[in-house]
C-alpha positions as YAML, in Angstrom:
chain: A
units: angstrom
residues:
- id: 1
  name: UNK
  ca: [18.67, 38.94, -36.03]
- id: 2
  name: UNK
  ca: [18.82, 35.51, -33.47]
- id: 3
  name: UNK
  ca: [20.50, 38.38, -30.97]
- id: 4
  name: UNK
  ca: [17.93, 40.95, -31.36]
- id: 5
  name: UNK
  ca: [15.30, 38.32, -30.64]
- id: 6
  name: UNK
  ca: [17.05, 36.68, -28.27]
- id: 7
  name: UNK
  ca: [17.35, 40.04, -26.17]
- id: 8
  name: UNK
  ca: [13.92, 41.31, -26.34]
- id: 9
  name: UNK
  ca: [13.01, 37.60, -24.91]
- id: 10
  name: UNK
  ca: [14.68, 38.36, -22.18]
- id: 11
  name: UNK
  ca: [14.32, 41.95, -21.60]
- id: 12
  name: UNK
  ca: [10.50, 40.52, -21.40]
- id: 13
  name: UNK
  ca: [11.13, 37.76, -19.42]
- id: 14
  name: UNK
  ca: [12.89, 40.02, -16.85]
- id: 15
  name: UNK
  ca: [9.94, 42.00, -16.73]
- id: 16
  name: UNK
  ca: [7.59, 39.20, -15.64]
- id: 17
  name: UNK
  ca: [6.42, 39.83, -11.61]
- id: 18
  name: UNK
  ca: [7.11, 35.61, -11.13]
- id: 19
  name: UNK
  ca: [10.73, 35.77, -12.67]
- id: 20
  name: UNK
  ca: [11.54, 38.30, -10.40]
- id: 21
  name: UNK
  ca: [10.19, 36.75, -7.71]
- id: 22
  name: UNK
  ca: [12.39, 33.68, -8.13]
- id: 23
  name: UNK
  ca: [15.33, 35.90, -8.22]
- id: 24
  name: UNK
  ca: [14.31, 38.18, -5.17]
- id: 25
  name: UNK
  ca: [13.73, 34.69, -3.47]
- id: 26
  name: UNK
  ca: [17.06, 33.41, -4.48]
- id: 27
  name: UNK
  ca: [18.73, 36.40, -3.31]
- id: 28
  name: UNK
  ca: [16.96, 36.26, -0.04]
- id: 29
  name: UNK
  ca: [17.89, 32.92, 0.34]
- id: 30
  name: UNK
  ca: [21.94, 33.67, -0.29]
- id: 31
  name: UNK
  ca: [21.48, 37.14, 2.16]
- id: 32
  name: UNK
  ca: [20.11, 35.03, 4.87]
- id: 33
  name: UNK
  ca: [22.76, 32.33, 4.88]
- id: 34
  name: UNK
  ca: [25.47, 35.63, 5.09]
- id: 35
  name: UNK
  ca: [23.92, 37.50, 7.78]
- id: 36
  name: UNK
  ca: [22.96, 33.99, 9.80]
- id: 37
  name: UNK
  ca: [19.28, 34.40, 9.52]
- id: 38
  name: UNK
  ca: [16.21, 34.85, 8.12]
- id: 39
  name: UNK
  ca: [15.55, 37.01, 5.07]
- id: 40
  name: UNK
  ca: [12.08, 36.79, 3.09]
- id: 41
  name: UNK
  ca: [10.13, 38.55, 0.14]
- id: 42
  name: UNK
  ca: [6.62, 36.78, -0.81]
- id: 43
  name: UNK
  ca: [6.36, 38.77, -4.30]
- id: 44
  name: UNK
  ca: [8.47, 40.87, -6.17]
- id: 45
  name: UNK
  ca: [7.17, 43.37, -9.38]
- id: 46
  name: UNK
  ca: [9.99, 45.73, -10.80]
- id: 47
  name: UNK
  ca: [8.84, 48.11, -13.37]
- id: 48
  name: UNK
  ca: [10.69, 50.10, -15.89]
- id: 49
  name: UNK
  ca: [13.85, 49.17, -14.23]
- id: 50
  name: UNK
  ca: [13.38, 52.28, -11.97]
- id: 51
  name: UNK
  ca: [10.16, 51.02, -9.65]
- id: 52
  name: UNK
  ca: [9.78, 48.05, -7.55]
- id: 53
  name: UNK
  ca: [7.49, 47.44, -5.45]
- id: 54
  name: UNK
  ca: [7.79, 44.08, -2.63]
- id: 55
  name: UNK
  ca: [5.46, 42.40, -0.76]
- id: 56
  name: UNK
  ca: [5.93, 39.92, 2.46]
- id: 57
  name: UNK
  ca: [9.15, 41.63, 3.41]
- id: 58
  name: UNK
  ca: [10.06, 40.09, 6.69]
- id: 59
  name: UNK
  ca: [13.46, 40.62, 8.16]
- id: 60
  name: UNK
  ca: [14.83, 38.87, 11.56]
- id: 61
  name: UNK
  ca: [18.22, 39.63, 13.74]
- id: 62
  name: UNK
  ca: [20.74, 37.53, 14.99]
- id: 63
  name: UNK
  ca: [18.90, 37.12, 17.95]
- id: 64
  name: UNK
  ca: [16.12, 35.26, 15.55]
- id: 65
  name: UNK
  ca: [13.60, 37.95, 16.73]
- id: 66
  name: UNK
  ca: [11.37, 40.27, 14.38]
- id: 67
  name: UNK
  ca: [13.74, 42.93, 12.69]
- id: 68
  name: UNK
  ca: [11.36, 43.88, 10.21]
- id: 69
  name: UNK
  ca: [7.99, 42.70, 8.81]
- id: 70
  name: UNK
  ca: [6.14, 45.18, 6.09]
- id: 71
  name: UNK
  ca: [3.21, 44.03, 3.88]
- id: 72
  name: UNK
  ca: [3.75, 45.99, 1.19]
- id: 73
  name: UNK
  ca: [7.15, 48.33, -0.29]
- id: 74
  name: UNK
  ca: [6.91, 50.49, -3.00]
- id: 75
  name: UNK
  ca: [10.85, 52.37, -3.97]
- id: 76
  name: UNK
  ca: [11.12, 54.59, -6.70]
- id: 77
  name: UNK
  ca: [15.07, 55.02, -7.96]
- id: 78
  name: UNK
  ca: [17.31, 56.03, -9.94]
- id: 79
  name: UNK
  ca: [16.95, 54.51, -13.77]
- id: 80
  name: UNK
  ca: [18.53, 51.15, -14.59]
- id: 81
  name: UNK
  ca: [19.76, 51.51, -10.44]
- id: 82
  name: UNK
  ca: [20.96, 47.86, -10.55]
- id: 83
  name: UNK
  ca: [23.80, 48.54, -13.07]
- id: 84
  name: UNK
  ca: [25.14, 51.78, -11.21]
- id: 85
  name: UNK
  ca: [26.89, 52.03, -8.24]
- id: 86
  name: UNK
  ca: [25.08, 55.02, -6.41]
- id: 87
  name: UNK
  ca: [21.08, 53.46, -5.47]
- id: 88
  name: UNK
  ca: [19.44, 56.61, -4.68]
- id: 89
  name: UNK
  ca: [16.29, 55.85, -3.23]
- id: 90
  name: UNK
  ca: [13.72, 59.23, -4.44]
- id: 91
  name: UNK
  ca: [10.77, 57.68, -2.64]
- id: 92
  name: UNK
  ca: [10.57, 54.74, -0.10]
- id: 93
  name: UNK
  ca: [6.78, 53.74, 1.04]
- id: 94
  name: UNK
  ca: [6.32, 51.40, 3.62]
- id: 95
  name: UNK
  ca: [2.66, 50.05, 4.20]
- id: 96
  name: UNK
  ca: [1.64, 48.20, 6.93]
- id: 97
  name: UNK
  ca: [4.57, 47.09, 9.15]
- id: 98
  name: UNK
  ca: [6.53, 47.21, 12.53]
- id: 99
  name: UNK
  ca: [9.89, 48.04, 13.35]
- id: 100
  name: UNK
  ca: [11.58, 46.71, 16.22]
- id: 101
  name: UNK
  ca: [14.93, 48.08, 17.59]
- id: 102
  name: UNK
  ca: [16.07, 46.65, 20.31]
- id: 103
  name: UNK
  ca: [20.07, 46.78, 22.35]
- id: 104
  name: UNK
  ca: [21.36, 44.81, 25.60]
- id: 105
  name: UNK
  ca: [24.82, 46.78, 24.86]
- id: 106
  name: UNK
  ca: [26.52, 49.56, 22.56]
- id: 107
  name: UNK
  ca: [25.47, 47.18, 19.65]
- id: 108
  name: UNK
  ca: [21.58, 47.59, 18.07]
- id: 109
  name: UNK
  ca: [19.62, 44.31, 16.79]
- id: 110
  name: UNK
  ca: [20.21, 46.11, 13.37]
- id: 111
  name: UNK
  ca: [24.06, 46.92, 13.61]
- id: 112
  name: UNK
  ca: [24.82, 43.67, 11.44]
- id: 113
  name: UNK
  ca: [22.67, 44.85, 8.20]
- id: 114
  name: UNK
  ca: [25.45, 48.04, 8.51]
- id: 115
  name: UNK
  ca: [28.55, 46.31, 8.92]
- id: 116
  name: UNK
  ca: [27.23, 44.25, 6.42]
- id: 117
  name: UNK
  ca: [26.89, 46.57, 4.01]
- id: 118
  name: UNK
  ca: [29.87, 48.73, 4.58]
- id: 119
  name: UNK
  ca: [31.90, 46.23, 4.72]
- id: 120
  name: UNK
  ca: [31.20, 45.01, 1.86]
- id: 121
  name: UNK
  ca: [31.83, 48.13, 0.23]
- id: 122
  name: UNK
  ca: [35.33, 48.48, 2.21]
- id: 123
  name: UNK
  ca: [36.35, 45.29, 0.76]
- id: 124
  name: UNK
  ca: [36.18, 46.04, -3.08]
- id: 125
  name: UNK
  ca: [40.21, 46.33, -3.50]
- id: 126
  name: UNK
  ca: [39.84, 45.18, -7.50]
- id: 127
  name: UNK
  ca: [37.19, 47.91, -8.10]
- id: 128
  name: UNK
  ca: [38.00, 51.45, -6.18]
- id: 129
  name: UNK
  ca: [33.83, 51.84, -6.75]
- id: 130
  name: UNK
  ca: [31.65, 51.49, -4.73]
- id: 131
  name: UNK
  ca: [27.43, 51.37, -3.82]
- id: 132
  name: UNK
  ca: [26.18, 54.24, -2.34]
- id: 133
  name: UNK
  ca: [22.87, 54.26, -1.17]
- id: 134
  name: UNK
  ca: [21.24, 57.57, -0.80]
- id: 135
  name: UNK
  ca: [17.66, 58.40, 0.28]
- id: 136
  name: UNK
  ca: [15.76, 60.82, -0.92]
- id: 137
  name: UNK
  ca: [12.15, 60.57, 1.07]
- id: 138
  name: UNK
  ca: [10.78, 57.97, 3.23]
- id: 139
  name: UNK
  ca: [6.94, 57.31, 3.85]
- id: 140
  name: UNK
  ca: [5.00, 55.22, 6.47]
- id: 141
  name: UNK
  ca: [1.37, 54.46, 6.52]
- id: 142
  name: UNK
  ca: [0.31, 52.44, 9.03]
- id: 143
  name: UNK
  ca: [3.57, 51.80, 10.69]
- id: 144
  name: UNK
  ca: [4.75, 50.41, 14.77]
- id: 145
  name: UNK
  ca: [7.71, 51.32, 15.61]
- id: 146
  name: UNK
  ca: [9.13, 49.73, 18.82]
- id: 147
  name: UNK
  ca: [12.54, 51.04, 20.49]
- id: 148
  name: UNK
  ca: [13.63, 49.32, 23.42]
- id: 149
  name: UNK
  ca: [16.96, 50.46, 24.66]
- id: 150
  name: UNK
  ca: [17.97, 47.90, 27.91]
- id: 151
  name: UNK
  ca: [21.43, 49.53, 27.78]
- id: 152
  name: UNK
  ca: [20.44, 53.54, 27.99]
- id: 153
  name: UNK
  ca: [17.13, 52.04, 29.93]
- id: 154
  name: UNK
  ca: [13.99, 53.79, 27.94]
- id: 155
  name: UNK
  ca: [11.80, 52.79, 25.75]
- id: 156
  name: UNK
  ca: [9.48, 53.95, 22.50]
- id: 157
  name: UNK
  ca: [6.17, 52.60, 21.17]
- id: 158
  name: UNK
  ca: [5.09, 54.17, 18.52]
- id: 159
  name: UNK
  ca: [1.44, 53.60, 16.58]
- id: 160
  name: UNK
  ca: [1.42, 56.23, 13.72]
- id: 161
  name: UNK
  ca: [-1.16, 56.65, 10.50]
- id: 162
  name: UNK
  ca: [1.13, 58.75, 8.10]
- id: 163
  name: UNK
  ca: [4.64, 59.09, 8.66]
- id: 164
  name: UNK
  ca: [6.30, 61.77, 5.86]
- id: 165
  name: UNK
  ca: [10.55, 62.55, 6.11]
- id: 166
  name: UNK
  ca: [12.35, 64.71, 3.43]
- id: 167
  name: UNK
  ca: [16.22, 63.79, 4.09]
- id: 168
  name: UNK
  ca: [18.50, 66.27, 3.81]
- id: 169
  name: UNK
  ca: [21.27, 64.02, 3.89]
- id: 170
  name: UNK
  ca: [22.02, 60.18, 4.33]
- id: 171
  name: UNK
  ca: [25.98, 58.83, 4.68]
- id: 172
  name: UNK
  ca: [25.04, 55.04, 5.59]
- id: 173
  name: UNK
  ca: [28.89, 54.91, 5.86]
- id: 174
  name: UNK
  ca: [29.21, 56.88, 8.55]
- id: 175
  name: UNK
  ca: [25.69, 56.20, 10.28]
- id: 176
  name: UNK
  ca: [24.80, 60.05, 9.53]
- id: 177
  name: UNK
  ca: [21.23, 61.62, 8.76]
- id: 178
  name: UNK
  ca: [19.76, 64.96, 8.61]
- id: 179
  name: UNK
  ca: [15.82, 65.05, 7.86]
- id: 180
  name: UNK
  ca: [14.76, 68.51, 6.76]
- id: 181
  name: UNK
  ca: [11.04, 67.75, 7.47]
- id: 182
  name: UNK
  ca: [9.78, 64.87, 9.67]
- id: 183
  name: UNK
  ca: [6.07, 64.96, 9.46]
- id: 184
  name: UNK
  ca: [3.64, 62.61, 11.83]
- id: 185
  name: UNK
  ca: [-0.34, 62.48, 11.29]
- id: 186
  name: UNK
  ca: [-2.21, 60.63, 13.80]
- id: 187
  name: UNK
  ca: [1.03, 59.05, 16.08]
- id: 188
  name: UNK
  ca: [0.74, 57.26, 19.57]
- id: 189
  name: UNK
  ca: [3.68, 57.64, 21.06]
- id: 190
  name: UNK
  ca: [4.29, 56.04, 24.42]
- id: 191
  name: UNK
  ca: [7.77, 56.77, 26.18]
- id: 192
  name: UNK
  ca: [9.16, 54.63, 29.36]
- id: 193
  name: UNK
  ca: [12.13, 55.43, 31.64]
- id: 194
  name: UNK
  ca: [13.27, 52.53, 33.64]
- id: 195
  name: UNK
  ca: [16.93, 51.55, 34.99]
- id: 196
  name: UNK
  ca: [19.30, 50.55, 32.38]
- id: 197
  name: UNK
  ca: [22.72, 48.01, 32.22]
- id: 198
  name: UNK
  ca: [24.97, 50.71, 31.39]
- id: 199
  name: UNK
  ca: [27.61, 51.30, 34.00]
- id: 200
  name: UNK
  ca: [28.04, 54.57, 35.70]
- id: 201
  name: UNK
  ca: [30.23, 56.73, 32.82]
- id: 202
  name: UNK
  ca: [33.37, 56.83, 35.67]
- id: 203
  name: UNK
  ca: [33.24, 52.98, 35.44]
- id: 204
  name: UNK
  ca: [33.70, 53.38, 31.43]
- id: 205
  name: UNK
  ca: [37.54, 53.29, 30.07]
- id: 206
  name: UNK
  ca: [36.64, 55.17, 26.69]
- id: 207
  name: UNK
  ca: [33.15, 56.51, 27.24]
- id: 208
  name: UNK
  ca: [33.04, 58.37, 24.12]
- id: 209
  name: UNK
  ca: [33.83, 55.24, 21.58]
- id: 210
  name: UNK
  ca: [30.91, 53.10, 20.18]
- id: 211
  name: UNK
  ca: [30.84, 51.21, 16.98]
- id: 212
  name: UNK
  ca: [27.01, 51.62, 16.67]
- id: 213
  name: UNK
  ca: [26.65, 55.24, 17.57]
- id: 214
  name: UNK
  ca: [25.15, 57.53, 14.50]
- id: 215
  name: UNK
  ca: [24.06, 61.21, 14.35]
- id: 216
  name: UNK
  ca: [20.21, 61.60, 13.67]
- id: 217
  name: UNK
  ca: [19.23, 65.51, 13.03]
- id: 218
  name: UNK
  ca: [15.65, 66.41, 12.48]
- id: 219
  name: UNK
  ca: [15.66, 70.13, 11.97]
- id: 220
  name: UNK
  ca: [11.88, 70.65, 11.68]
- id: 221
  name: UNK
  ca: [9.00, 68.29, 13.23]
- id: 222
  name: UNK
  ca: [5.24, 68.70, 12.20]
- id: 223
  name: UNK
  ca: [3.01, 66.21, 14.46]
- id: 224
  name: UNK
  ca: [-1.10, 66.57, 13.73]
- id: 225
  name: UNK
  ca: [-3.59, 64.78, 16.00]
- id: 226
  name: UNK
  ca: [-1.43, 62.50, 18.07]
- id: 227
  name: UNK
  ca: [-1.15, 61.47, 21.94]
- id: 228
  name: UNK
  ca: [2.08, 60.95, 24.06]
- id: 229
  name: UNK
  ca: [2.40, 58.98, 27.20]
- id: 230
  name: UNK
  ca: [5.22, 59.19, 29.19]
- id: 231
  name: UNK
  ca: [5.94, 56.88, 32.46]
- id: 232
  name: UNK
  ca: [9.14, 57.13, 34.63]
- id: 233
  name: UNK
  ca: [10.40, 54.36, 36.77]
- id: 234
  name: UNK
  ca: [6.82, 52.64, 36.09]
- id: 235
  name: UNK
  ca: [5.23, 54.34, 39.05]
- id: 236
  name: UNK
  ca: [1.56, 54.21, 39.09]
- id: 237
  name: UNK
  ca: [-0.60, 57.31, 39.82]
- id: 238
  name: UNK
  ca: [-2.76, 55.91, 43.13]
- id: 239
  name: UNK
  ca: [-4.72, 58.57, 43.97]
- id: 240
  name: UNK
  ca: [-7.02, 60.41, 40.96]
- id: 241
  name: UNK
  ca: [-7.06, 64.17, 40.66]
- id: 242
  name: UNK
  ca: [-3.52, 64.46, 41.77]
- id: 243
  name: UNK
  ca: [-0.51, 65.47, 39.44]
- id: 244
  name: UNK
  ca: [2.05, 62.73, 39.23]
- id: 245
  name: UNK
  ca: [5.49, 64.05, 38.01]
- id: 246
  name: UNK
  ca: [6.27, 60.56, 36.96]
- id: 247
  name: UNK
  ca: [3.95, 60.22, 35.09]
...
């Protein structure tokens, strides 16, 4: 009888949104001092062991510049996901947030969250199981988006209202993804070409091998209501009523 009482205490405790706060914190803490910076979650609330839903998420790189900052996160998974080693993620919403991506080199400001996690997976000798995390369907409302790629030598901003992708397929082991439907309501999308650091490809000794690389496929792309800017080389139109092909 103590047993039985003792684990519906805690099955309720666990359920409380300020116990698993202190445990998202804790872990946060523990993942920062691994990756060498700064990991944060304001307020955690995990429902039915199958929905959580974060707030304050603020990620930075090694560089200690802005990764990721989101308001809000809502995830629906798989039931009892924490216990099992495939997470698949059906539905990931992210509210109010930017993204920024960012490379000097072959490596992206992100590349350490991957090796991170892979690694770690890699390195389970005692257990031949491992944590797969799949996703399912990712959502965006509100969402910036900047890519700057120094290396390559272009750029992305990107405002967007609603952002709506159906995966087809995610292998975060080997940096693979295939979105069925990518779906954009109301995006700004600003594009720059300018002159990157990469060496010309006959100066490269293996031009084909990089760590980072990974295979994005959208195979269909539905954009409603949205604007595109595109600027090569940063020229500047002088004269009005004349076409600029750089611009």
């Amino acid at each position: 009888m103590v047993i039985v009482v003792f684990l519906v205490s805690l099955y309720g405790i666990l359920h409380l949104s300020p116990v698993q706060t202190w445990l998202a914190k804790k872990y946060a803490a523990s993942l920062s001092k691994q990756l060498h910076t700064k990991v944060s979650i304001n307020k955690v609330d995990i429902r039915f062991f199958n929905k959580v839903k974060l707030w304050g998420v603020y990620v930075e790189d090694q560089q200690k510049d802005t990764l990721l900052s989101i308001k809000s996160m809502d995830a629906d998974l798989n039931d009892w996901f924490f216990l099992k080693d495939q997470i698949i993620l059906k539905n990931l919403t992210l509210n109010d947030g930017s993204i920024y991506l960012k490379r000097e080199n072959t490596n992206w400001n992100f590349q350490f969250l991957m090796d991170y996690f892979t690694s770690k997976n890699k390195n389970k000798k005692s257990n031949p199981s491992k944590i797969i995390f799949e996703c399912q369907q990712l959502s965006c409302n509100n969402i910036h988006i900047n890519q700057s790629d120094n290396w390559i030598g272009q750029s992305y901003d990107i405002h967007c209202k609603k952002i709506n992708s159906q995966f087809e397929k995610t292998d975060f082991q080997k940096n693979i993804f295939v979105i069925r439907t990518l779906q954009l309501t109301a995006p700004k999308i600003s594009y720059l070409e300018f002159e990157g650091k990469r060496p010309s490809l006959s100066n490269i000794k293996n031009p084909s091998s990089n760590s980072s690389a990974f295979e994005l496929t959208i195979k269909k792309i539905i954009i409603n209501n949205g604007a595109f800017n595109f600027v090569h080389n940063t020229k500047i139109l002088k004269k009005k009523g004349l076409f600029d092909e750089n611009n």
